[in-house]
Coordinates of C-alpha atoms in Angstrom, one line a residue:
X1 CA 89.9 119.2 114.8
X2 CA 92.6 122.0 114.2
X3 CA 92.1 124.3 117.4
X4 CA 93.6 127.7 117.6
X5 CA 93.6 130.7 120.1
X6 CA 90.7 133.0 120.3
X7 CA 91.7 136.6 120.7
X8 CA 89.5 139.5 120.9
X9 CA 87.0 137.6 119.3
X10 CA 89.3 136.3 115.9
X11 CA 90.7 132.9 116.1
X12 CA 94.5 133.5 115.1
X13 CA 96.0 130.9 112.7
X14 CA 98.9 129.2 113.6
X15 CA 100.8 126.3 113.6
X16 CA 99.4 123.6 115.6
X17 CA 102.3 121.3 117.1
X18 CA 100.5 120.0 120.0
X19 CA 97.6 117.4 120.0
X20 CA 95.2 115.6 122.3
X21 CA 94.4 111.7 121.6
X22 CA 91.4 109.3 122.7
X23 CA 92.4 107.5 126.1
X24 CA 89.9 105.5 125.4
X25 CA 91.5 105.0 121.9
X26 CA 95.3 106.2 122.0
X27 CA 95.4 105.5 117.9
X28 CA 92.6 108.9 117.8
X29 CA 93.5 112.1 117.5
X30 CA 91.0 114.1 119.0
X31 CA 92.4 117.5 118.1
X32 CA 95.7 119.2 116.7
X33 CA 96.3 122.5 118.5
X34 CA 98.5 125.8 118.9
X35 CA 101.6 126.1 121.4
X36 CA 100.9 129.7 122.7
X37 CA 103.7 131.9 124.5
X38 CA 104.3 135.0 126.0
X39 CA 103.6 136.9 123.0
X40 CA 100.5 135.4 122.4
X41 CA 99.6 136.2 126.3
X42 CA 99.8 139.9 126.0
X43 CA 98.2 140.1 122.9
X44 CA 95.3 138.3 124.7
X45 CA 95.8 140.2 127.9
X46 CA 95.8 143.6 125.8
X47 CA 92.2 142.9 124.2
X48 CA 91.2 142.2 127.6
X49 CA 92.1 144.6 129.1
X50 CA 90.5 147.0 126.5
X51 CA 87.6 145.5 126.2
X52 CA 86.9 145.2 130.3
X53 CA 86.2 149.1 131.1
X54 CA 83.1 148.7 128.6
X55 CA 81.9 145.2 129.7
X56 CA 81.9 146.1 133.5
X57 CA 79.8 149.1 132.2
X58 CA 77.3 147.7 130.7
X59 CA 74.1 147.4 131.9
X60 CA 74.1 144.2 134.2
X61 CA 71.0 142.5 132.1
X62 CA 73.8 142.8 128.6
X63 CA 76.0 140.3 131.1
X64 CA 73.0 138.4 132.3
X65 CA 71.6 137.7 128.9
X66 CA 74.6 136.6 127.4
X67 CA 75.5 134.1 130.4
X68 CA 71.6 133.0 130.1
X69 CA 72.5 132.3 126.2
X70 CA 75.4 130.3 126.6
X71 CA 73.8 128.0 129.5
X72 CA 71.1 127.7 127.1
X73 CA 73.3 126.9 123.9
X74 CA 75.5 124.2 126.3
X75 CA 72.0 122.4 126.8
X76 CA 71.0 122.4 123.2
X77 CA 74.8 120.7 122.3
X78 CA 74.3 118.4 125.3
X79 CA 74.5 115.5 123.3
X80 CA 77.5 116.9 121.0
X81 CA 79.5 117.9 123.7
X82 CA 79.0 115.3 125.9
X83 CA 80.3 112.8 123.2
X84 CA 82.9 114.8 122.5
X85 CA 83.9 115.4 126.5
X86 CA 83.9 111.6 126.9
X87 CA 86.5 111.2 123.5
X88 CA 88.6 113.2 125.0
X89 CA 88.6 112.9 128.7
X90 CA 87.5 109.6 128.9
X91 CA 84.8 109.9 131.3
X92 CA 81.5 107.2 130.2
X93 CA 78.9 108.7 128.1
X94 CA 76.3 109.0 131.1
X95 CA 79.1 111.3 133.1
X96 CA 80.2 113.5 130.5
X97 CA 77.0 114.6 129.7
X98 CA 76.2 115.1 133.0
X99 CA 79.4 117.7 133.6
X100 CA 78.0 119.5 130.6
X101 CA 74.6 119.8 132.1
X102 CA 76.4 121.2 135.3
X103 CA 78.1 124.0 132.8
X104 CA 75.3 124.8 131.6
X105 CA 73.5 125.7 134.5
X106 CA 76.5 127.1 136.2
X107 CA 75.9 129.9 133.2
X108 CA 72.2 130.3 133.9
X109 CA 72.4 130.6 137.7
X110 CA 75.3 133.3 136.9
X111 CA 73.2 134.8 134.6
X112 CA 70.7 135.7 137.7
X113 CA 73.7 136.3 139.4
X114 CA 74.8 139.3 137.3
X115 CA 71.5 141.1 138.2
X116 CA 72.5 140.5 142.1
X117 CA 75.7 142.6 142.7
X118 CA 74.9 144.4 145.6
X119 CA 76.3 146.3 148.2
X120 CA 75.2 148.3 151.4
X121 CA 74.4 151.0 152.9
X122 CA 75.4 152.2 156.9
X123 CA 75.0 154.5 159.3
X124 CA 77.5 156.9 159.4
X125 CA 78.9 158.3 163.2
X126 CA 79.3 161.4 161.5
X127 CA 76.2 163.7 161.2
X128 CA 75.1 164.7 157.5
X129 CA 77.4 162.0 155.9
X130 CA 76.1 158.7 154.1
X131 CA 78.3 155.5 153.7
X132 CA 77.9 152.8 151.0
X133 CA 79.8 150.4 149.5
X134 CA 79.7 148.9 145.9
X135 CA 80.9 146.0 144.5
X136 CA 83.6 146.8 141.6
X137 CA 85.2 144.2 138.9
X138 CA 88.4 143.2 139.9
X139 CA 89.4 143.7 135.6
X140 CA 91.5 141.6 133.8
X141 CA 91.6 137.7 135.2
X142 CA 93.3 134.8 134.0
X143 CA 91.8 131.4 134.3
X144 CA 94.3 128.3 134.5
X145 CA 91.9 125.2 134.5
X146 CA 92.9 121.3 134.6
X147 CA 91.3 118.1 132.2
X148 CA 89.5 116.3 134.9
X149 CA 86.6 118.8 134.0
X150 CA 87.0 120.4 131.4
X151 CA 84.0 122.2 130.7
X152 CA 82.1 122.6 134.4
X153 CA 85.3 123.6 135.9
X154 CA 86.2 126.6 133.2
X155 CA 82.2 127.5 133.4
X156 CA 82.2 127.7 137.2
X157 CA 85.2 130.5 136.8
X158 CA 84.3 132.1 133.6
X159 CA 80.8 132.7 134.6
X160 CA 81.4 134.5 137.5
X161 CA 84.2 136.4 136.2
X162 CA 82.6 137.7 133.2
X163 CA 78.8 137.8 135.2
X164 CA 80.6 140.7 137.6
X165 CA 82.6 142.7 135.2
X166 CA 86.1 141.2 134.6
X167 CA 87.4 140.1 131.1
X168 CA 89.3 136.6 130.9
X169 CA 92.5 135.2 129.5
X170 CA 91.6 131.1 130.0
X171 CA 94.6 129.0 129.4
X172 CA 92.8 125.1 129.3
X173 CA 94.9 122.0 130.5
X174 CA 96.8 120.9 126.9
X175 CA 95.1 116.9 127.8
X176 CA 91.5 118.2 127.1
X177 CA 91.7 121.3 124.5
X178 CA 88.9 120.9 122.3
X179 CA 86.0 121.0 125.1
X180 CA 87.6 124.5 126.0
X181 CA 87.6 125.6 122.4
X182 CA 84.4 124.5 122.3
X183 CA 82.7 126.7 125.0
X184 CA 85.1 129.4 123.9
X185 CA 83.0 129.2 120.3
X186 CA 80.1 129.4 122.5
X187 CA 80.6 132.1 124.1
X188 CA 81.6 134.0 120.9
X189 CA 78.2 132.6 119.3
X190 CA 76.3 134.0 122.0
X191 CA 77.4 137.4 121.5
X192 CA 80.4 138.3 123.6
X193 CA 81.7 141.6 122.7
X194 CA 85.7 141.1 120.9
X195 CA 88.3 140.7 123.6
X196 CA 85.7 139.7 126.5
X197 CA 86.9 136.3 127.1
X198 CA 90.1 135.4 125.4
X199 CA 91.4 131.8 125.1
X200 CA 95.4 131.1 124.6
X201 CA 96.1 127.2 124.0
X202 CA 99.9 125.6 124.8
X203 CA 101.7 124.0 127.9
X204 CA 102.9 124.8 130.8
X205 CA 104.5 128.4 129.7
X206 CA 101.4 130.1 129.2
X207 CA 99.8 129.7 132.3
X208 CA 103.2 131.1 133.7
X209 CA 103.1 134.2 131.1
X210 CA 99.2 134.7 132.4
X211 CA 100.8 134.8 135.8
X212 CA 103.4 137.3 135.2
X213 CA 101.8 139.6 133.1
X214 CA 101.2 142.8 134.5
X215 CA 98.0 143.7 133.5
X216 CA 96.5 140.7 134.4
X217 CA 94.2 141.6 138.0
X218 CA 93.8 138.3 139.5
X219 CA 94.3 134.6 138.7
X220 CA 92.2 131.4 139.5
X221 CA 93.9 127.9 139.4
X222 CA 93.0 124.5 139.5
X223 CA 95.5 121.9 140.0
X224 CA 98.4 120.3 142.1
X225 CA 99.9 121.4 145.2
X226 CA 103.4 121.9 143.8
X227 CA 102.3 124.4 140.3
X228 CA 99.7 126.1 142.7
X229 CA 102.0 126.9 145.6
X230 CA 104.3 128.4 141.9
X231 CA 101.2 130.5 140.6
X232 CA 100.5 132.1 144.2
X233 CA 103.9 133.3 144.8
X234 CA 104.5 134.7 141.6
X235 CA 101.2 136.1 141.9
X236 CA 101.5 137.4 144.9
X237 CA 104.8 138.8 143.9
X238 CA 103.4 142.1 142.2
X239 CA 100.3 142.0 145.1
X240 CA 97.8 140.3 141.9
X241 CA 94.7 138.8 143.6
X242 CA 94.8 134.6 143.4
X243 CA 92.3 132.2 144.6
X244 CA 93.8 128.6 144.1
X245 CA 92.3 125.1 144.4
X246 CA 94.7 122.4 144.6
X247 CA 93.4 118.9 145.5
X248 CA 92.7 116.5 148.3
X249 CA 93.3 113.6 150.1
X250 CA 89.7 113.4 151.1
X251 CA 88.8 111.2 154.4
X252 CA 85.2 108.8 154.4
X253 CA 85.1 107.3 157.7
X254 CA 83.0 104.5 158.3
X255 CA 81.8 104.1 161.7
X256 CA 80.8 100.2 163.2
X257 CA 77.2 101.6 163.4
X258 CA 76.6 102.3 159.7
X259 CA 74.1 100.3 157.4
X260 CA 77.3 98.5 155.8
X261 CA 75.4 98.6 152.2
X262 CA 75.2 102.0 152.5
X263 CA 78.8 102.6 153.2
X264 CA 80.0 100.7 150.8
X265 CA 78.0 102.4 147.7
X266 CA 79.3 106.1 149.6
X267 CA 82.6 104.3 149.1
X268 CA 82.2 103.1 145.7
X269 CA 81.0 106.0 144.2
X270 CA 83.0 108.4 145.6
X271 CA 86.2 106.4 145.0
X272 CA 86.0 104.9 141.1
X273 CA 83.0 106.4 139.4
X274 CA 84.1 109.2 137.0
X275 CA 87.5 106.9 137.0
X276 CA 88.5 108.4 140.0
X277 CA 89.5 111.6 138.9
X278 CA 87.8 114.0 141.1
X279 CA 89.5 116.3 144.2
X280 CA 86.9 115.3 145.5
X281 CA 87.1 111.6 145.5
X282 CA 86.9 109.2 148.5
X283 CA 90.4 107.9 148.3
X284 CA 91.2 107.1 151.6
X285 CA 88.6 104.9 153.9
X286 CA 89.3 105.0 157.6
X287 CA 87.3 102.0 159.1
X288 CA 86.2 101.3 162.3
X289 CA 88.2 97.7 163.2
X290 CA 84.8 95.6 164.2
X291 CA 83.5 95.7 160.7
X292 CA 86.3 96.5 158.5
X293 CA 87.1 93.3 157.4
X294 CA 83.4 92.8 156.1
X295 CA 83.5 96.2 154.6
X296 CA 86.7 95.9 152.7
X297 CA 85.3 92.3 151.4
X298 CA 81.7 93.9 150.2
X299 CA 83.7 96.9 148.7
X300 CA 86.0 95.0 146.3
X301 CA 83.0 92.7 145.1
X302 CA 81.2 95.4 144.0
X303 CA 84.7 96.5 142.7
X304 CA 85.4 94.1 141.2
X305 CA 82.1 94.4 139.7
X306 CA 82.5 97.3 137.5
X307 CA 82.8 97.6 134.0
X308 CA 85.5 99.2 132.7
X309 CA 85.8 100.0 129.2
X310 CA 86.1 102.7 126.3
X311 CA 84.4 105.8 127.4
X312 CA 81.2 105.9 124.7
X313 CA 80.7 101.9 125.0
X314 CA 77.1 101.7 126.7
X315 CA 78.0 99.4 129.2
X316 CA 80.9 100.8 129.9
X317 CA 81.2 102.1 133.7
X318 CA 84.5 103.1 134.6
X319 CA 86.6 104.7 131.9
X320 CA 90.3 104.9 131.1
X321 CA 92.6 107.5 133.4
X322 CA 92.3 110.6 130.7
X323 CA 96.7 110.6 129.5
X324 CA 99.4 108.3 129.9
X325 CA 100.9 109.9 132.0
X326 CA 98.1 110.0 135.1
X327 CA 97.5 106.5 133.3
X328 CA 101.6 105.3 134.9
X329 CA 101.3 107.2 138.1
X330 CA 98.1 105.8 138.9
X331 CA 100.1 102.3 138.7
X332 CA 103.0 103.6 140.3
X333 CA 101.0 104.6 143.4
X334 CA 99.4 100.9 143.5
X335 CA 102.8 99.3 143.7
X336 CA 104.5 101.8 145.8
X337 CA 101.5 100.8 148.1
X338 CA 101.7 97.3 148.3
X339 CA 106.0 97.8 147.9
X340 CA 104.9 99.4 151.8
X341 CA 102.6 96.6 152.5
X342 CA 99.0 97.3 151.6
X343 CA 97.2 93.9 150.2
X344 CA 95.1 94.1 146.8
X345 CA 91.6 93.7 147.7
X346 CA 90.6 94.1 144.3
X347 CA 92.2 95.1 140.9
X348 CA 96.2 95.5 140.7
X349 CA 99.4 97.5 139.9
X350 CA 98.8 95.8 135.8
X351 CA 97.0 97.6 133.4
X352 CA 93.9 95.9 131.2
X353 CA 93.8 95.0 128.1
X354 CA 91.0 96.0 126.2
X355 CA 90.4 95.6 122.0
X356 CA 91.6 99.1 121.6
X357 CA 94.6 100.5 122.7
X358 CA 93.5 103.0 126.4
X359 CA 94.8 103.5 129.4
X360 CA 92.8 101.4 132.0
X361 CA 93.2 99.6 134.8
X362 CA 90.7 97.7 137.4
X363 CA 89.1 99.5 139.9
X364 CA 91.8 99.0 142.8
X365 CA 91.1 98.7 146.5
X366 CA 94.2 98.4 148.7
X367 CA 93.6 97.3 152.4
X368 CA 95.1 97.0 155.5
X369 CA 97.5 100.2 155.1
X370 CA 99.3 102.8 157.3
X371 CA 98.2 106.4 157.6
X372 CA 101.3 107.5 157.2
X373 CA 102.2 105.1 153.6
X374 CA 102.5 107.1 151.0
X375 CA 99.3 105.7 149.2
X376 CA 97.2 107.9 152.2
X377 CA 99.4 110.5 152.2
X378 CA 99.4 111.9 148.5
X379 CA 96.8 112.6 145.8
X380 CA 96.7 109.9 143.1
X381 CA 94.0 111.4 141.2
X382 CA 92.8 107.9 140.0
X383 CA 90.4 104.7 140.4
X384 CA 92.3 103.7 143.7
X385 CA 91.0 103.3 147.4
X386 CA 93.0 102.9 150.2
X387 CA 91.3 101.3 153.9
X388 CA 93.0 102.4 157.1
X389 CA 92.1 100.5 160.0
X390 CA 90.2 102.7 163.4
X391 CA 90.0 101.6 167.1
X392 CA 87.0 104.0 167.4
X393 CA 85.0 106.8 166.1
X394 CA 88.1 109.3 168.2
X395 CA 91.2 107.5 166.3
X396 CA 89.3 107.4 163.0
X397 CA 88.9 111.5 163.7
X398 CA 92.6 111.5 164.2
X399 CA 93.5 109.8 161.5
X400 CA 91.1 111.5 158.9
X401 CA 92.5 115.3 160.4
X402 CA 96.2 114.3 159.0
X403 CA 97.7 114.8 156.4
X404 CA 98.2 118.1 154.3
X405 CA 94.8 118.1 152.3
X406 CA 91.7 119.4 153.7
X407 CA 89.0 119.5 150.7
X408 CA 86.4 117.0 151.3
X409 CA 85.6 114.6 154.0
X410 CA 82.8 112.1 155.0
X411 CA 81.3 110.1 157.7
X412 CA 78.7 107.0 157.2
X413 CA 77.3 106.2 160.8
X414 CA 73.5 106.1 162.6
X415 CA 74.9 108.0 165.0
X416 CA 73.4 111.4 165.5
X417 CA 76.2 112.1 168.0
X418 CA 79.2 111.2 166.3
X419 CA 77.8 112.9 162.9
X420 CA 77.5 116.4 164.2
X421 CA 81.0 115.8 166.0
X422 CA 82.4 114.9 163.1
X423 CA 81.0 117.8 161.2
X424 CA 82.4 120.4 163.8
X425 CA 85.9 118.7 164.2
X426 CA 86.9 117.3 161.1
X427 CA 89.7 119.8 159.3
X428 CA 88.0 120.1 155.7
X429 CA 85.9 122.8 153.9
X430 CA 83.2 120.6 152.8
X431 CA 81.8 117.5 155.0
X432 CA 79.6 114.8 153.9
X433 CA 77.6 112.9 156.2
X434 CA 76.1 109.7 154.7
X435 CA 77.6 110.7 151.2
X436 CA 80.4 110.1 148.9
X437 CA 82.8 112.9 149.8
X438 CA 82.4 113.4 145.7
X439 CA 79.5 115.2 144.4
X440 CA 78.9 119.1 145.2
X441 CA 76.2 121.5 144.2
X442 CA 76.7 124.4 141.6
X443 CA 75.3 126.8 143.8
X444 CA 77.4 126.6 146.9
X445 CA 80.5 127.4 147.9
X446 CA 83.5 125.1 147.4
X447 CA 86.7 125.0 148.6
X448 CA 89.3 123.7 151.6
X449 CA 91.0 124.1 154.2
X450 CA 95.3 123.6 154.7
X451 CA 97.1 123.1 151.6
X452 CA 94.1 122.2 149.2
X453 CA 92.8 125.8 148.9
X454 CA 93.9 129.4 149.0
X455 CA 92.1 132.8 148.7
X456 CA 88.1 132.9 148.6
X457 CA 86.1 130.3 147.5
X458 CA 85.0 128.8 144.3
X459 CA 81.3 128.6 142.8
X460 CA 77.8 130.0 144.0
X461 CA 77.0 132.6 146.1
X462 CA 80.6 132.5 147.7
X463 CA 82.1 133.8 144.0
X464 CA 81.4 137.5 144.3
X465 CA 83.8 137.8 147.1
X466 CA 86.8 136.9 144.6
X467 CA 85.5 138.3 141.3
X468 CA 84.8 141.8 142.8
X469 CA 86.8 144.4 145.1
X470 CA 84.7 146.4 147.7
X471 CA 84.5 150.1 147.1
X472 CA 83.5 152.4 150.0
X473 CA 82.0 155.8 148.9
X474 CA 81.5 158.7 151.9
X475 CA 78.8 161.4 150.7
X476 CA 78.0 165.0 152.3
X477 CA 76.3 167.5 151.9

């Protein structure tokens, strides 16, 4: 495939340096693709912005139908783009057509959505004068998204923006380009009008052009800690509106009171399926002492269990990490763990060899750890579990509320008590009880707390707050 921009509705020849490979099959080249710059940017940025007074006019059911269009096209390619996701992600078969059902009906619900802008009406303390307020587009946004989901994640941020008014700039992460060129075409199919939503391809240079540009209104990112804390100050710098999601270190606690099969399918699930490449994913375990031994020796069999393999293989399980380079750091984190003396429970620091040339490794579960090692401390963003010994429900508290991450968090217990404890003290913006801290719905908000998230939050009902501005209009007699 031989991807290019999309700008104001024309895909723009040119040369097409950059390309994404098969990490299930390095020797595949998925796609070839452009290296956009700040030229590119503006010219994108400039059809958006022309295009946005008319799209924010139009009559809400134009922006409705065309969302309910593309969540309905998505479904009909479920099986094409699911393949396709899975090529060049690396996520199984089963999973990747499962994110592209979630894109799908993160259109259709914004499609309803667009039809539901409302605003209110008070009572003024001034006799003769009515008050009410109206919810505007913000304008021009750009959308910085990562490879981990490459299609759900851009849907759940293009769908609002373009279901309340706003026209979008999307610059995808370079690892998974032809999923995002392939919604883009969607989108276009569907109907958008020229310069409505925009796609620029390249590195890291063109998200920073989208986040300098002047007439772009507001900017939504996905990814680490260290380029989000970048995109919100420059952002921030000439007063542009930034919402920002950046990760997790996400807590599951495991109390001595918990059906032990249970807890360690919460753990299992929310620490290696989808190759552990989730925000989301359970990747530190905090264990009560009086059953972690047991715990950590049930988890790693059923680690150890797994099937790893190529991506589309029908038994295959557990996929390969989605480049080479999340592929080494995933490795590096499992010996700078046992290098501070956590013991491999299961899988290793050594990748696998598999007949075709991937980046995988074993599902690895290291034990007996710190919670202040390094493995417990920062986001590996792969199929590896750390356990952290607990005293008692109060020191497994503490030790889940450290840490600079506050995304996702999770409790397994019986306990009525200690469950709606949990849920009131523990410092995270989404709380699982009896779940894999992995696994949210489409129609709620998401988002953290501390340094994982900044600015309103993502998805569902929650989304109008960032993809609109609040107008306030007095009127007298």
């Amino acid at each position: 495939m031989k991807l290019t921009h999309l700008i104001n509705g024309e895909r723009v020849a040119v040369d097409t340096p950059l390309e994404s490979r098969n990490p299930s099959n390095t020797d595949e080249v998925i796609a070839t693709f452009a290296a956009g710059d700040a030229a590119v940017v503006d010219q994108a940025v400039q059809a958006a912005r022309a295009a946005q007074p008319g799209w924010a006019a139009a009559s809400p059911e134009v922006r409705a139908d065309l969302l309910d269009k593309v969540g309905a096209m998505i479904m009909a390619r479920a099986a094409e783009l699911g393949e396709l996701l899975a090529r060049e992600e690396g996520k199984t078969r089963a999973e990747g057509m499962g994110e592209v059902m979630r894109a799908a009906r993160i259109f259709r619900y914004f499609g309803g959505e667009a039809l539901r802008r409302h605003g209110l009406t008070l009572e003024s303390t001034r006799p003769g004068l009515d008050v009410a307020t109206y919810r505007e587009a913000v304008g021009v946004v750009g959308l910085i998204t990562p490879w981990n989901f490459p299609i759900a994640i851009p849907a759940w941020k293009a769908a609002p923006a373009l279901a309340f008014g706003n026209t979008v700039v999307m610059k995808p992460a370079n690892v998974t380009p032809a999923m995002a060129s392939a919604l883009a075409d969607i989108i276009q199919e569907c109907g958008a009008p020229a310069g409505v939503f925009n796609l620029v391809l390249g590195q890291g240079g063109v998200g920073q052009a989208i986040v300098d540009h002047p007439h772009v209104d507001a900017i939504s990112f996905t990814g680490s800690q260290g380029v989000g804390a970048k995109v919100g100050m420059a952002a921030m710098t000439r007063q542009a509106r930034v919402q920002l999601e950046m990760g997790g270190k996400n807590p599951l606690v495991v109390l001595a009171d918990a059906d032990l099969d249970k807890a360690v399918a919460v753990a299992l699930d929310g620490g290696f399926f989808q190759t552990g490449q989730r925000c989301t994913a359970s990747s530190r375990v905090i264990v009560e002492d009086a059953i972690h031994d047991r715990f950590v020796a049930a988890l790693a069999e059923r680690a150890n269990a797994l099937k790893v393999g190529p991506a589309l293989a029908t038994d295959t399980q557990v996929g390969p990490a989605s480049s080479e380079s999340q592929f080494e750091q995933n490795l590096r984190y499992v010996r700078k763990a046992i290098e501070e003396g956590g013991r491999v429970a299961s899988g290793g620091p050594d990748p696998l060899t598999l007949d075709t040339p991937g980046y995988f490794m074993a599902p690895t579960l290291i034990a007996d750890t710190d919670p202040d090692m390094t493995i417990n401390r920062e986001e590996v963003f792969g199929p590896v579990v750390s356990t952290v010994r607990a005293k008692d429900y109060e020191h497994a508290l503490d030790i889940a509320n450290q840490g600079e991450f506050g995304l996702s968090s999770g409790i397994v217990t019986t306990s009525h008590k200690y469950a709606r404890d949990f849920r009131k003290r523990i410092r995270a913006g989404m709380v699982m009880v009896n779940l894999p801290t992995a696994g949210v719905d489409y129609h709620v908000p998401f988002g953290g707390t501390r340094k994982s998230s900044y600015g309103a939050r993502e998805q569902g009902f929650a989304a109008v707050e960032f993809y609109t501005t609040v107008k306030t209009v007095y009127s007298g007699d």
